[in-house]
CSV table of C-alpha atoms in Angstrom, one decimal:
chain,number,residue,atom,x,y,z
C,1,UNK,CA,-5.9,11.5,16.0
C,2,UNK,CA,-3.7,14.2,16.6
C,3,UNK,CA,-2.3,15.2,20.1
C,4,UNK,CA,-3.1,18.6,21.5
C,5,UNK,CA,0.1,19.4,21.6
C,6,UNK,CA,1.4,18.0,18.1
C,7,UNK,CA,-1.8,20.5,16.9
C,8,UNK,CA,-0.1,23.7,19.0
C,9,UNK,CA,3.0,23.4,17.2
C,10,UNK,CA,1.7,22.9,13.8
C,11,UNK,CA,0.0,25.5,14.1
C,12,UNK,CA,3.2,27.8,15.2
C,13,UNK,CA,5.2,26.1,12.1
C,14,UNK,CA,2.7,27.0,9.8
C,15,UNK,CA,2.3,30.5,11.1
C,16,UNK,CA,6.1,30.8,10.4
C,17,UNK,CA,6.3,28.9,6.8
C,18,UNK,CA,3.5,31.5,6.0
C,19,UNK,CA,5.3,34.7,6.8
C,20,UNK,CA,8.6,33.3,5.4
C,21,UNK,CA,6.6,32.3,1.7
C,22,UNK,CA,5.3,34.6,-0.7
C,23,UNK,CA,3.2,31.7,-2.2
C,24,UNK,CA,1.0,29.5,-0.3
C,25,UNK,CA,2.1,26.8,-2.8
C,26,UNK,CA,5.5,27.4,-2.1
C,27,UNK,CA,5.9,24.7,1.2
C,28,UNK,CA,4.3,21.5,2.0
C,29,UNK,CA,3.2,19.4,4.6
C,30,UNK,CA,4.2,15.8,4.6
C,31,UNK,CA,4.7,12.5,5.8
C,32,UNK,CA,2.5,11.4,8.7
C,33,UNK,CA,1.4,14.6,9.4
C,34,UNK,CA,0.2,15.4,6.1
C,35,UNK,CA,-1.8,12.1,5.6
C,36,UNK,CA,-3.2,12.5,9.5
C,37,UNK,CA,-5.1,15.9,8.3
C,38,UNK,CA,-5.8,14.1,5.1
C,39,UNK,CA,-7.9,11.6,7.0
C,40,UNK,CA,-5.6,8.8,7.1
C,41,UNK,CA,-4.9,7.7,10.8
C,42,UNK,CA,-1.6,6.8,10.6
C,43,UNK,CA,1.5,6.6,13.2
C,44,UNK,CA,2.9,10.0,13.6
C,45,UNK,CA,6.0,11.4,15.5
C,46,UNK,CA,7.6,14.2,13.6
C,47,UNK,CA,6.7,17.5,11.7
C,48,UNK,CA,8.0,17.4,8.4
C,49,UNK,CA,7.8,19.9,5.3
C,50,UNK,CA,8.9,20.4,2.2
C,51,UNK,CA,10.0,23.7,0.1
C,52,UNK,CA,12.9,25.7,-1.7
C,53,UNK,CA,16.3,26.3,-0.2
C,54,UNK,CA,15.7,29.5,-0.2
C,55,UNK,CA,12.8,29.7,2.4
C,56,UNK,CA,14.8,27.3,4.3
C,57,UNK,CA,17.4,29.7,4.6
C,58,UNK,CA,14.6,32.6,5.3
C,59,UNK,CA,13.3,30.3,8.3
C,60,UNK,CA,16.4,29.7,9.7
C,61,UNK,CA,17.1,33.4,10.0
C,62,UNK,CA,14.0,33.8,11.4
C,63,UNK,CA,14.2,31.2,14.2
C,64,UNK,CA,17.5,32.0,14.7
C,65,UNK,CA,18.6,28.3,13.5
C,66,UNK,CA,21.0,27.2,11.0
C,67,UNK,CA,20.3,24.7,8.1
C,68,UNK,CA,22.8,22.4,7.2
C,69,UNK,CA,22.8,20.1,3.8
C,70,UNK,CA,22.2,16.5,4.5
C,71,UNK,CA,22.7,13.7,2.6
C,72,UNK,CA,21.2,10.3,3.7
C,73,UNK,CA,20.5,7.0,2.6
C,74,UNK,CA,16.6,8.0,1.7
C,75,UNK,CA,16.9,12.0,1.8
C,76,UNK,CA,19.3,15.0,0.7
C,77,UNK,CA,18.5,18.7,0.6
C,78,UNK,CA,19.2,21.4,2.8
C,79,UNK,CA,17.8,20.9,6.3
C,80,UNK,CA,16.7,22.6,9.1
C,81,UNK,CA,16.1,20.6,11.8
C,82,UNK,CA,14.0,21.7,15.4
C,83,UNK,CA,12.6,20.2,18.2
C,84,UNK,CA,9.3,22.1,19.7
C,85,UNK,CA,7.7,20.2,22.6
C,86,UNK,CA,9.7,16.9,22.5
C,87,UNK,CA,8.6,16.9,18.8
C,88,UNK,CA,10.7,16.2,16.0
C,89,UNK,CA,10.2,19.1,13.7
C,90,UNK,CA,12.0,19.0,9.7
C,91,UNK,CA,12.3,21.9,6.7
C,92,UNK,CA,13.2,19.9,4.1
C,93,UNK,CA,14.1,22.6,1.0
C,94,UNK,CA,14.6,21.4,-2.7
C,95,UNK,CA,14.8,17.5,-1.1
C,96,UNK,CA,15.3,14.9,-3.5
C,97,UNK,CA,14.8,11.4,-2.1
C,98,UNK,CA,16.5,8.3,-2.8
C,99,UNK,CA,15.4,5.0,-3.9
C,100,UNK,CA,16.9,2.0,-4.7
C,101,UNK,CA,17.0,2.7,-8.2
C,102,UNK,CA,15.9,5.9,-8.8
C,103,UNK,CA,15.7,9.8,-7.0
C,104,UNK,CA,12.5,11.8,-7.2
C,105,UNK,CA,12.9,15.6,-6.9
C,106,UNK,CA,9.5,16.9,-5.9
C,107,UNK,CA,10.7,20.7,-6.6
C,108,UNK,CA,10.6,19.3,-10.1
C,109,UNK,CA,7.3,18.0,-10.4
C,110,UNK,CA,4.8,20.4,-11.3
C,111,UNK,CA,1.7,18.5,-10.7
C,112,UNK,CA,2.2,17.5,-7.6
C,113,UNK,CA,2.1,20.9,-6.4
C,114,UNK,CA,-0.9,22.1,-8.6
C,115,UNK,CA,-2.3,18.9,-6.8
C,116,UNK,CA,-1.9,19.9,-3.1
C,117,UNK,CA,-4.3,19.3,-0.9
C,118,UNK,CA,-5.1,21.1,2.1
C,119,UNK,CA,-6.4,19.3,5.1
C,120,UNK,CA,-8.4,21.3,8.2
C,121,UNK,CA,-6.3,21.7,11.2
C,122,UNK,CA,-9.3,23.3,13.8
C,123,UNK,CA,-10.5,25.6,10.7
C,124,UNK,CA,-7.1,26.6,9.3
C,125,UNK,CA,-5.8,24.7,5.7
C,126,UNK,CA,-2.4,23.7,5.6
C,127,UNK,CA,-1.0,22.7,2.3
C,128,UNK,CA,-0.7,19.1,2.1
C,129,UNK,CA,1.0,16.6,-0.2
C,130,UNK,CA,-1.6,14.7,-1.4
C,131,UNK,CA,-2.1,10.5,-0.6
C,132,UNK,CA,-0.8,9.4,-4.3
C,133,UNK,CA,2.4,11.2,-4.0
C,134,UNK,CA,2.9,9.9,-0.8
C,135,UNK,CA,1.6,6.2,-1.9
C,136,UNK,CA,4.5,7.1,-4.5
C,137,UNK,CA,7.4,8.0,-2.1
C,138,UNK,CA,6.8,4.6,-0.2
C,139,UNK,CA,6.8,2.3,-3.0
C,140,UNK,CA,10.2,4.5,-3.9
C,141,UNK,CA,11.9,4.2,-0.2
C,142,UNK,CA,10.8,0.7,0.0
C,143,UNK,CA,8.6,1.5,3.2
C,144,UNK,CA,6.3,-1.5,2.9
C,145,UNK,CA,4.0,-0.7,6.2
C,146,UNK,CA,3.3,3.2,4.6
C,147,UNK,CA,2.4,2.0,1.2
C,148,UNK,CA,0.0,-0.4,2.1
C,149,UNK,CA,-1.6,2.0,4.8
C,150,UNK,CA,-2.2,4.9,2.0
C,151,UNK,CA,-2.8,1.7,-0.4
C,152,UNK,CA,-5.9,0.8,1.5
C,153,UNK,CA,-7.1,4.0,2.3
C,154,UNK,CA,-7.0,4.7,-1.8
C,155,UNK,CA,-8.7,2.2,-2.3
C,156,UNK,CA,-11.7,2.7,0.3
C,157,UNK,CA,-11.8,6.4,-0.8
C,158,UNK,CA,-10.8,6.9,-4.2
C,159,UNK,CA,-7.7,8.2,-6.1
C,160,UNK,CA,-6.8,10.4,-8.8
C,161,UNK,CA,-5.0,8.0,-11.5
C,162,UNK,CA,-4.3,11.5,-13.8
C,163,UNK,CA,-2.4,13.1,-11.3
C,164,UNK,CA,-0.2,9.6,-10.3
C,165,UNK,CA,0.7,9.3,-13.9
C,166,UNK,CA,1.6,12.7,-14.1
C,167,UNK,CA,3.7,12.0,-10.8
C,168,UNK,CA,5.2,8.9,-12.2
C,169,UNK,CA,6.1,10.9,-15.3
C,170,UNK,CA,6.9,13.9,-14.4
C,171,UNK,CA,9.2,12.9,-11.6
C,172,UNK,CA,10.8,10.2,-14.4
C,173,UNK,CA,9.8,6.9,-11.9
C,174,UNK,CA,11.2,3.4,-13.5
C,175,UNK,CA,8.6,1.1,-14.9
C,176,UNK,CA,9.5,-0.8,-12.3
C,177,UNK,CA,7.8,1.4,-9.7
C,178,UNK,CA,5.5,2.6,-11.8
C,179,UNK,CA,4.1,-1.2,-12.1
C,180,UNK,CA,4.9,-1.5,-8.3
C,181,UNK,CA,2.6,1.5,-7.5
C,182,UNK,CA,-0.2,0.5,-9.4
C,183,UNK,CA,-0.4,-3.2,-8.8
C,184,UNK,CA,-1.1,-2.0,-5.0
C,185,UNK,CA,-4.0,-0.1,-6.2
C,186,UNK,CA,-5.3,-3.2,-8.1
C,187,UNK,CA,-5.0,-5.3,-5.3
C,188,UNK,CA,-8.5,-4.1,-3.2
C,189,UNK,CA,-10.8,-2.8,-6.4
């Protein structure tokens, strides 16, 4: 469950992606945070979204914060990084994250955001990516604990298997993660 103050400034961040986006599809929640308003109680310690360089750029100038470009073992894109409360807060804009073997560039993937979701936080919806991309991005980065967390809680509460193909496709996976990804969901049905 979600902290008081965690809530307070999600709220504030979302208020901000809002005015900064002409499109409510044009920014994402994601990670924990994302799968926390989804229904998935997961560990959570940081704010993170996803969006265009450009609305990076706009929320920077906004919050009177510069975005640098980062390049890390799992992540690049230009970044704009803030800390509101003691938490962790990241803009992520056009990311592209890094696998072993391959990089996914979720700008790039239509369905995924014809697919957002958008979970309740006390009444107001927040644009959410939804539990198969994230199931996705863990099998990608190799984070064993995440996939089998949004793993289980697929397979208790159903998944789309359209919109991962068109995930898998779309963001041109290798068979070997495609085969990775759905050999989790086979494991519990």
């Amino acid at each position: 469950m979600l902290t008081q103050t965690y809530k307070t400034v999600l709220r504030t961040l979302v208020s901000v992606l809002e005015e900064a986006t002409p499109e409510p599809t044009d920014w994402a929640l994601i990670g924990s945070g994302s799968l926390q308003l989804q229904g998935l109680n997961t560990e959570y310690d940081t704010i993170e979204f996803m969006t265009t360089d450009k609305i990076v750029t706009t929320i920077g100038k906004m919050l009177g914060e510069e975005p640098v470009q980062i390049t890390s073992a799992v992540v690049s894109g230009t970044r704009l990084r803030l800390t509101r409360e003691d938490i962790p807060i990241f803009v992520i804009g056009d990311p592209v994250f890094h696998g072993v073997e391959e990089k996914l560039s979720p700008v790039q993937i239509p369905s995924l955001w014809n697919a957002l979701n958008h979970g309740s936080l006390d009444g107001h919806r927040i644009p959410c990516t939804p539990p198969e991309w994230e199931l996705v991005l863990a099998v990608i980065l190799q984070a064993d604990d995440r996939a089998e967390e949004i793993q289980q809680y697929l397979s208790e509460f159903g998944y789309d298997s359209r919109l991962l193909v068109r995930i898998l496709r779309e963001g041109h996976a290798t068979t070997q993660t495609e085969n990775m990804v759905w050999s989790l969901l086979e494991e519990r049905i």
